[in-house]
Amino acid sequence: MSPQINFVMGAVTGFRRWCGLQPEVLAFAPGRVEILGNHTDYNEGLVMSAALDRGMRLVAARRTDRRVRLASSILGEAPEFSVRDEIVFDERTPWTNYIKGVLAELKKAQIPLRGADVWIDGDIPVGGGMSSSAALEVSTARLFLALADKELSAWEIAHLCRRAENEFVGVQCGILDQFSSVFGQAGHLLWLDCRSLEHGACPAGTGIELVVANSMMNHQLSDGGYNALRESCQRAVAHFQSMITDHPVTALRDVSVEEWDRFKAGLREEDQQRSQHVVEEIRRVDLGRKALMDGDIEGLGRLMFQSHASSRDLFGNSCRELDLLVEIASECEGVLGAKLSGGGFGGCIVVLARSDAAGRTAETLRERFLAQTGTRPEVNRCRIGEGAAVETDLGREN
């Protein structure tokens, strides 16, 4: 089996115990951490991320009645539904909407959906800033494409999953999470221009590890905070469109740091702060990519600390727990950088550390955060992993 499909037998065993059948297909999609580029993707800017060796695994067997039955070791069970009928939003079991949204998009793409019994397993926190939603979407797409014996390109899958989250779930996310889950490369940091979709991967170098610390403050981006930040950015775009006349402005990507400083007057305070973060963050990603290409991993780490300070002080999507984790990490020997990862409002931080310091850093984060908050954080050392994959040879006895 492909090396990026982790803990395969655990997922297969869970499926068998649940429904007593032999599974046919397993799909894996990784979570991701954001290295730089917080909330720059929907502003058509630059982002830098890493796929992880952790994610969501979906195991399934075909059904003949075109009904879908879902159960999960981490999410619970859900009502059955038919892919023959219109796929409708489920207010009582919200996690199923990430799956249903993908299936609705596959139907629009004329993919002949099959019914299936689907078992969902995973080793990334749900609502923890590691893009569990995108991992669930991408693994769903890969699974049901395999069940239908159909294929779509990597970019088609990424865009389809983003549309599912935007239009069905109702979260106006950008493309970063789905891109990272689809295009991940082991040992490489990914970069993406969210306007042109030009992208690449830079070797992360040797002797470097990621430590991901979950604050245990779960966030739900669909609760409105994410969309409110996006609306603030859109108001700022409208302001700069009226002020900058020598070139088009269709997104904050089009506003330079110098132009922001020159034309910021007239913005309401919160829109000024939010847009400052985005404009400066886009520049940080560009500087981070150059640092990585030059082998300046320390420079990349400094930019990560700057990014978190900007999220905290300007963008308003950090929280006390995330700030504390970053503060603790910054005081650990061998740590190069740390920042919140993802939408914010809770969830995880990502720490860039030297390998010989990663274990000590993880333990220090656990001990000091528990001592100061009374909450035990989930802290993991992670490898930079491969993108989504599917296995279709599970029908044989193991």
Short mmCIF file of C-alpha atoms in Angstrom, two decimals:
data_model
loop_
_atom_site.label_atom_id
_atom_site.label_comp_id
_atom_site.label_asym_id
_atom_site.label_seq_id
_atom_site.Cartn_x
_atom_site.Cartn_y
_atom_site.Cartn_z
CA MET A 1 0.00 0.00 0.00
CA SER A 2 1.05 3.60 -0.55
CA PRO A 3 3.21 4.87 2.32
CA GLN A 4 1.09 8.00 2.78
CA ILE A 5 -1.91 5.92 3.86
CA ASN A 6 -1.31 5.67 7.61
CA PHE A 7 -2.84 3.24 10.09
CA VAL A 8 -4.59 1.42 7.26
CA MET A 9 -5.35 -1.70 9.21
CA GLY A 10 -6.95 0.25 12.05
CA ALA A 11 -9.40 1.85 9.63
CA VAL A 12 -10.10 -1.47 7.91
CA THR A 13 -10.69 -3.18 11.25
CA GLY A 14 -13.05 -0.40 12.29
CA PHE A 15 -15.03 -0.84 9.09
CA ARG A 16 -15.33 -4.59 9.54
CA ARG A 17 -16.48 -4.27 13.14
CA TRP A 18 -19.06 -1.68 12.16
CA CYS A 19 -20.77 -3.43 9.26
CA GLY A 20 -19.26 -6.91 9.04
CA LEU A 21 -18.19 -6.49 5.43
CA GLN A 22 -14.87 -6.60 3.61
CA PRO A 23 -13.97 -3.06 2.43
CA GLU A 24 -13.13 -2.42 -1.21
CA VAL A 25 -11.63 1.08 -1.29
CA LEU A 26 -9.66 3.26 1.10
CA ALA A 27 -8.97 6.95 0.51
CA PHE A 28 -6.61 9.14 2.50
CA ALA A 29 -6.24 12.92 2.48
CA PRO A 30 -3.85 14.77 4.76
CA GLY A 31 -4.43 17.67 7.03
CA ARG A 32 -2.26 20.69 6.58
CA VAL A 33 -0.59 23.44 8.53
CA GLU A 34 -0.16 26.93 7.27
CA ILE A 35 3.44 28.09 7.41
CA LEU A 36 2.76 31.63 6.16
CA GLY A 37 -0.19 33.35 4.53
CA ASN A 38 -2.90 33.63 7.16
CA HIS A 39 -6.17 34.59 5.42
CA THR A 40 -4.37 35.57 2.23
CA ASP A 41 -5.86 32.87 0.00
CA TYR A 42 -9.30 34.40 -0.54
CA ASN A 43 -7.57 37.77 -0.97
CA GLU A 44 -5.87 36.28 -4.06
CA GLY A 45 -2.46 36.47 -2.42
CA LEU A 46 0.39 34.05 -1.72
CA VAL A 47 0.36 31.20 0.77
CA MET A 48 2.87 28.68 2.10
CA SER A 49 1.77 25.41 3.68
CA ALA A 50 2.73 21.84 4.45
CA ALA A 51 0.70 18.66 4.12
CA LEU A 52 1.07 16.41 7.15
CA ASP A 53 1.47 12.70 7.65
CA ARG A 54 -1.88 12.81 9.47
CA GLY A 55 -5.35 13.15 8.03
CA MET A 56 -8.67 11.49 7.26
CA ARG A 57 -9.13 7.91 6.06
CA LEU A 58 -12.37 6.74 4.48
CA VAL A 59 -12.96 3.01 4.01
CA ALA A 60 -15.92 1.83 1.94
CA ALA A 61 -17.74 -1.01 0.26
CA ARG A 62 -20.16 -0.52 -2.61
CA ARG A 63 -23.92 -0.89 -2.21
CA THR A 64 -26.42 -1.69 -4.96
CA ASP A 65 -29.22 0.62 -3.77
CA ARG A 66 -27.42 3.98 -4.25
CA ARG A 67 -27.78 4.76 -0.55
CA VAL A 68 -24.91 6.10 1.55
CA ARG A 69 -24.44 5.03 5.14
CA LEU A 70 -21.84 6.88 7.23
CA ALA A 71 -20.22 6.06 10.56
CA SER A 72 -17.04 7.22 12.22
CA SER A 73 -14.73 6.46 15.11
CA ILE A 74 -14.34 10.20 15.68
CA LEU A 75 -17.59 11.75 14.46
CA GLY A 76 -20.33 9.24 15.25
CA GLU A 77 -23.07 7.86 13.01
CA ALA A 78 -25.39 9.77 10.69
CA PRO A 79 -28.71 9.19 8.94
CA GLU A 80 -28.61 7.31 5.65
CA PHE A 81 -29.33 9.22 2.47
CA SER A 82 -29.67 8.43 -1.21
CA VAL A 83 -27.44 9.78 -3.97
CA ARG A 84 -30.29 9.14 -6.39
CA ASP A 85 -32.27 11.99 -4.77
CA GLU A 86 -31.35 15.63 -4.30
CA ILE A 87 -28.65 15.85 -1.65
CA VAL A 88 -29.84 18.18 1.10
CA PHE A 89 -28.15 20.00 3.98
CA ASP A 90 -28.30 18.26 7.36
CA GLU A 91 -28.63 20.67 10.29
CA ARG A 92 -28.66 17.90 12.89
CA THR A 93 -25.42 16.22 11.81
CA PRO A 94 -23.28 19.12 10.55
CA TRP A 95 -20.12 17.12 9.82
CA THR A 96 -21.94 15.15 7.13
CA ASN A 97 -22.39 18.31 5.07
CA TYR A 98 -18.71 18.29 4.08
CA ILE A 99 -19.31 14.87 2.55
CA LYS A 100 -22.70 15.73 1.10
CA GLY A 101 -21.36 18.91 -0.46
CA VAL A 102 -18.68 16.96 -2.30
CA LEU A 103 -21.21 14.40 -3.50
CA ALA A 104 -23.48 17.18 -4.75
CA GLU A 105 -20.57 18.64 -6.72
CA LEU A 106 -19.65 15.22 -8.13
CA LYS A 107 -23.24 14.86 -9.32
CA LYS A 108 -22.98 18.23 -11.07
CA ALA A 109 -19.81 16.94 -12.75
CA GLN A 110 -21.81 13.99 -14.11
CA ILE A 111 -19.98 11.42 -12.00
CA PRO A 112 -22.23 8.33 -11.65
CA LEU A 113 -22.32 8.05 -7.88
CA ARG A 114 -22.55 4.63 -6.27
CA GLY A 115 -24.12 3.86 -2.93
CA ALA A 116 -21.66 2.85 -0.22
CA ASP A 117 -21.12 1.97 3.41
CA VAL A 118 -18.41 4.40 4.54
CA TRP A 119 -16.33 4.28 7.72
CA ILE A 120 -14.43 7.46 8.62
CA ASP A 121 -11.28 7.43 10.70
CA GLY A 122 -8.67 10.10 11.29
CA ASP A 123 -5.83 11.36 13.42
CA ILE A 124 -6.18 15.12 13.11
CA PRO A 125 -8.34 17.16 15.50
CA VAL A 126 -11.73 18.24 14.19
CA GLY A 127 -12.00 22.01 14.39
CA GLY A 128 -8.37 22.18 15.43
CA GLY A 129 -6.83 24.32 12.70
CA MET A 130 -5.34 21.44 10.70
CA SER A 131 -7.98 21.50 7.96
CA SER A 132 -9.90 18.43 8.95
CA SER A 133 -12.76 19.69 6.79
CA ALA A 134 -10.63 19.85 3.64
CA ALA A 135 -9.13 16.44 4.42
CA LEU A 136 -12.65 15.03 4.75
CA GLU A 137 -13.73 16.68 1.49
CA VAL A 138 -10.73 15.54 -0.53
CA SER A 139 -10.81 11.98 0.82
CA THR A 140 -14.54 11.86 0.02
CA ALA A 141 -13.89 12.96 -3.55
CA ARG A 142 -11.12 10.42 -4.04
CA LEU A 143 -13.22 7.66 -2.49
CA PHE A 144 -16.38 8.17 -4.55
CA LEU A 145 -14.42 8.70 -7.76
CA ALA A 146 -12.76 5.35 -7.15
CA LEU A 147 -16.09 3.70 -6.36
CA ALA A 148 -17.40 5.02 -9.69
CA ASP A 149 -14.22 4.02 -11.56
CA LYS A 150 -13.80 7.65 -12.65
CA GLU A 151 -10.97 10.17 -12.43
CA LEU A 152 -10.62 13.93 -12.18
CA SER A 153 -7.42 15.95 -12.28
CA ALA A 154 -5.79 17.16 -9.09
CA TRP A 155 -6.92 20.73 -9.70
CA GLU A 156 -10.45 19.59 -10.55
CA ILE A 157 -10.64 17.79 -7.21
CA ALA A 158 -9.29 20.80 -5.29
CA HIS A 159 -11.73 23.23 -6.92
CA LEU A 160 -14.66 20.83 -6.55
CA CYS A 161 -14.00 20.44 -2.83
CA ARG A 162 -13.67 24.18 -2.35
CA ARG A 163 -17.02 24.73 -4.07
CA ALA A 164 -18.56 22.15 -1.75
CA GLU A 165 -17.40 24.09 1.30
CA ASN A 166 -18.34 27.48 -0.17
CA GLU A 167 -21.73 26.65 -1.64
CA PHE A 168 -23.06 23.70 0.36
CA VAL A 169 -21.51 24.12 3.81
CA GLY A 170 -21.53 27.91 3.61
CA VAL A 171 -17.94 28.69 4.61
CA GLN A 172 -16.32 31.10 2.18
CA CYS A 173 -12.86 29.56 2.40
CA GLY A 174 -10.13 30.03 -0.15
CA ILE A 175 -8.31 27.27 -2.01
CA LEU A 176 -5.33 26.77 0.35
CA ASP A 177 -6.66 23.86 2.39
CA GLN A 178 -7.84 21.76 -0.54
CA PHE A 179 -4.71 22.58 -2.56
CA SER A 180 -2.45 21.47 0.28
CA SER A 181 -4.34 18.23 0.82
CA VAL A 182 -4.22 17.33 -2.88
CA PHE A 183 -0.72 18.51 -3.82
CA GLY A 184 1.32 17.67 -0.70
CA GLN A 185 4.89 16.45 -1.13
CA ALA A 186 6.84 14.73 1.61
CA GLY A 187 9.69 16.86 2.92
CA HIS A 188 8.60 19.95 0.97
CA LEU A 189 6.81 23.16 1.83
CA LEU A 190 4.22 24.17 -0.74
CA TRP A 191 3.64 27.65 -2.10
CA LEU A 192 0.68 28.86 -4.10
CA ASP A 193 -0.25 32.03 -5.92
CA CYS A 194 -3.99 32.06 -5.30
CA ARG A 195 -4.67 34.29 -8.30
CA SER A 196 -2.68 32.63 -11.07
CA LEU A 197 -2.64 29.20 -9.36
CA GLU A 198 1.07 29.00 -10.08
CA HIS A 199 2.51 26.75 -7.43
CA GLY A 200 5.60 24.87 -6.41
CA ALA A 201 7.36 23.01 -3.64
CA CYS A 202 10.59 23.90 -1.86
CA PRO A 203 12.65 21.36 0.10
CA ALA A 204 12.26 22.02 3.80
CA GLY A 205 15.83 20.93 4.41
CA THR A 206 17.18 18.41 6.87
CA GLY A 207 17.10 18.51 10.63
CA ILE A 208 13.75 20.32 10.77
CA GLU A 209 10.46 19.12 12.27
CA LEU A 210 7.01 20.54 12.82
CA VAL A 211 5.38 20.47 16.23
CA VAL A 212 1.63 21.03 16.16
CA ALA A 213 -0.03 22.03 19.42
CA ASN A 214 -3.81 22.01 19.74
CA SER A 215 -5.11 24.61 22.19
CA MET A 216 -8.24 22.45 22.68
CA MET A 217 -10.27 25.56 21.91
CA ASN A 218 -12.27 24.12 19.04
CA HIS A 219 -13.49 26.49 16.39
CA GLN A 220 -16.33 26.20 13.91
CA LEU A 221 -15.64 28.45 10.95
CA SER A 222 -19.23 28.08 9.84
CA ASP A 223 -20.30 29.94 13.00
CA GLY A 224 -19.61 33.28 11.32
CA GLY A 225 -16.27 34.63 12.53
CA TYR A 226 -14.44 33.58 9.38
CA ASN A 227 -17.02 35.12 7.08
CA ALA A 228 -17.00 38.37 9.09
CA LEU A 229 -13.25 38.72 8.52
CA ARG A 230 -13.73 38.08 4.83
CA GLU A 231 -16.41 40.76 4.65
CA SER A 232 -14.03 43.21 6.33
CA CYS A 233 -11.45 42.50 3.63
CA GLN A 234 -14.06 43.07 0.93
CA ARG A 235 -14.98 46.45 2.38
CA ALA A 236 -11.30 47.39 2.34
CA VAL A 237 -11.06 46.39 -1.32
CA ALA A 238 -13.96 48.70 -2.16
CA HIS A 239 -12.18 51.55 -0.37
CA PHE A 240 -8.89 51.05 -2.19
CA GLN A 241 -10.69 50.73 -5.52
CA SER A 242 -11.94 54.27 -5.03
CA MET A 243 -8.52 55.60 -3.99
CA ILE A 244 -6.06 53.87 -6.35
CA THR A 245 -6.53 54.96 -9.95
CA ASP A 246 -3.34 53.94 -11.76
CA HIS A 247 -4.06 50.18 -11.75
CA PRO A 248 -7.04 47.88 -11.13
CA VAL A 249 -7.79 46.73 -7.59
CA THR A 250 -9.96 43.62 -7.43
CA ALA A 251 -8.51 42.11 -4.25
CA LEU A 252 -6.15 43.11 -1.45
CA ARG A 253 -3.48 41.32 -3.48
CA ASP A 254 -3.44 44.44 -5.69
CA VAL A 255 -2.55 46.82 -2.85
CA SER A 256 1.14 47.18 -2.02
CA VAL A 257 2.35 47.91 1.50
CA GLU A 258 3.25 51.42 0.36
CA GLU A 259 -0.18 51.99 -1.21
CA TRP A 260 -1.90 50.71 1.89
CA ASP A 261 -0.02 53.23 4.04
CA ARG A 262 -0.74 56.07 1.62
CA PHE A 263 -4.47 55.44 1.16
CA LYS A 264 -5.55 53.86 4.48
CA ALA A 265 -7.26 57.03 5.73
CA GLY A 266 -11.01 56.72 5.52
CA LEU A 267 -11.18 53.04 6.40
CA ARG A 268 -13.05 52.15 9.57
CA GLU A 269 -10.58 51.04 12.24
CA GLU A 270 -11.25 47.31 12.07
CA ASP A 271 -11.07 47.26 8.26
CA GLN A 272 -7.81 49.18 8.41
CA GLN A 273 -6.30 46.64 10.77
CA ARG A 274 -7.58 43.61 8.87
CA SER A 275 -6.35 44.89 5.52
CA GLN A 276 -2.95 45.85 6.94
CA HIS A 277 -2.48 42.29 8.12
CA VAL A 278 -3.36 40.84 4.71
CA VAL A 279 -1.21 43.23 2.68
CA GLU A 280 1.82 42.71 4.91
CA GLU A 281 1.21 38.95 5.17
CA ILE A 282 1.30 38.56 1.39
CA ARG A 283 4.71 40.21 1.42
CA ARG A 284 5.83 37.91 4.24
CA VAL A 285 5.00 34.85 2.14
CA ASP A 286 7.10 36.16 -0.73
CA LEU A 287 9.99 36.85 1.64
CA GLY A 288 9.54 33.41 3.22
CA ARG A 289 9.72 31.64 -0.12
CA LYS A 290 12.92 33.49 -0.97
CA ALA A 291 14.38 32.64 2.44
CA LEU A 292 13.57 28.97 1.95
CA MET A 293 15.11 28.91 -1.52
CA ASP A 294 18.25 30.51 -0.06
CA GLY A 295 18.41 27.95 2.72
CA ASP A 296 17.67 30.60 5.35
CA ILE A 297 15.41 28.55 7.61
CA GLU A 298 16.01 30.97 10.49
CA GLY A 299 14.65 33.80 8.35
CA LEU A 300 11.54 31.78 7.61
CA GLY A 301 11.05 31.21 11.33
CA ARG A 302 11.30 34.92 12.11
CA LEU A 303 8.59 35.61 9.54
CA MET A 304 6.36 33.04 11.25
CA PHE A 305 6.65 34.89 14.56
CA GLN A 306 5.84 38.15 12.77
CA SER A 307 2.82 36.54 11.16
CA HIS A 308 1.40 35.44 14.50
CA ALA A 309 1.90 38.89 16.02
CA SER A 310 -0.03 40.35 13.10
CA SER A 311 -2.88 37.84 13.50
CA ARG A 312 -3.02 38.70 17.19
CA ASP A 313 -2.73 42.47 17.01
CA LEU A 314 -4.31 43.34 13.66
CA PHE A 315 -6.47 40.60 12.21
CA GLY A 316 -8.15 39.60 15.45
CA ASN A 317 -8.31 35.86 14.84
CA SER A 318 -6.01 34.68 17.61
CA CYS A 319 -7.03 34.02 21.21
CA ARG A 320 -5.41 33.88 24.64
CA GLU A 321 -4.66 30.17 24.38
CA LEU A 322 -2.97 30.41 20.99
CA ASP A 323 -0.93 33.40 22.12
CA LEU A 324 0.23 31.48 25.18
CA LEU A 325 1.31 28.48 23.10
CA VAL A 326 3.32 30.71 20.76
CA GLU A 327 4.90 32.49 23.73
CA ILE A 328 5.93 29.18 25.30
CA ALA A 329 7.34 27.93 22.00
CA SER A 330 9.32 31.13 21.48
CA GLU A 331 11.15 30.49 24.75
CA CYS A 332 12.21 26.95 23.82
CA GLU A 333 15.76 26.38 22.63
CA GLY A 334 15.89 25.17 19.04
CA VAL A 335 12.56 26.71 18.01
CA LEU A 336 12.85 28.82 14.87
CA GLY A 337 9.29 30.05 14.46
CA ALA A 338 5.70 29.57 15.60
CA LYS A 339 2.27 30.87 14.64
CA LEU A 340 -1.39 30.01 14.63
CA SER A 341 -2.44 27.81 11.75
CA GLY A 342 -5.67 28.11 9.83
CA GLY A 343 -8.76 30.19 10.41
CA GLY A 344 -7.91 31.00 14.00
CA PHE A 345 -10.29 31.62 16.93
CA GLY A 346 -8.76 28.53 18.56
CA GLY A 347 -7.33 25.39 17.07
CA CYS A 348 -3.62 24.82 16.60
CA ILE A 349 -0.29 26.50 16.37
CA VAL A 350 2.53 25.18 14.22
CA VAL A 351 6.10 25.30 15.49
CA LEU A 352 9.15 25.11 13.23
CA ALA A 353 11.88 23.46 15.28
CA ARG A 354 15.21 21.76 14.88
CA SER A 355 14.76 17.99 15.05
CA ASP A 356 16.95 17.59 18.12
CA ALA A 357 14.77 20.12 19.96
CA ALA A 358 11.34 18.98 18.80
CA GLY A 359 10.78 16.43 21.57
CA ARG A 360 11.76 18.83 24.34
CA THR A 361 9.64 21.55 22.78
CA ALA A 362 6.59 19.29 22.65
CA GLU A 363 6.99 18.33 26.30
CA THR A 364 7.48 21.94 27.40
CA LEU A 365 4.33 22.99 25.55
CA ARG A 366 2.34 20.25 27.28
CA GLU A 367 3.66 21.00 30.77
CA ARG A 368 3.56 24.80 30.76
CA PHE A 369 0.21 25.15 28.99
CA LEU A 370 -1.39 22.71 31.43
CA ALA A 371 0.14 24.52 34.40
CA GLN A 372 -1.10 27.92 33.24
CA THR A 373 -4.55 27.02 31.91
CA GLY A 374 -5.58 23.75 33.54
CA THR A 375 -6.09 22.30 30.06
CA ARG A 376 -3.93 19.54 28.64
CA PRO A 377 -3.08 20.40 25.03
CA GLU A 378 -2.72 17.80 22.32
CA VAL A 379 0.83 18.15 21.01
CA ASN A 380 2.25 16.13 18.14
CA ARG A 381 5.52 15.98 16.27
CA CYS A 382 4.60 15.78 12.59
CA ARG A 383 6.37 14.94 9.38
CA ILE A 384 5.68 16.81 6.17
CA GLY A 385 3.66 14.27 4.22
CA GLU A 386 2.30 13.33 0.82
CA GLY A 387 -0.98 14.45 -0.72
CA ALA A 388 -4.22 12.51 -1.10
CA ALA A 389 -4.14 8.89 -2.25
CA VAL A 390 -6.54 6.03 -2.83
CA GLU A 391 -6.25 2.24 -2.58
CA THR A 392 -8.59 0.02 -4.58
CA ASP A 393 -7.20 -3.43 -3.77
CA LEU A 394 -8.81 -3.90 -0.36
CA GLY A 395 -11.24 -6.52 -1.63
CA ARG A 396 -8.79 -9.32 -1.02
CA GLU A 397 -8.60 -10.96 2.38
CA ASN A 398 -5.83 -9.66 4.62
#
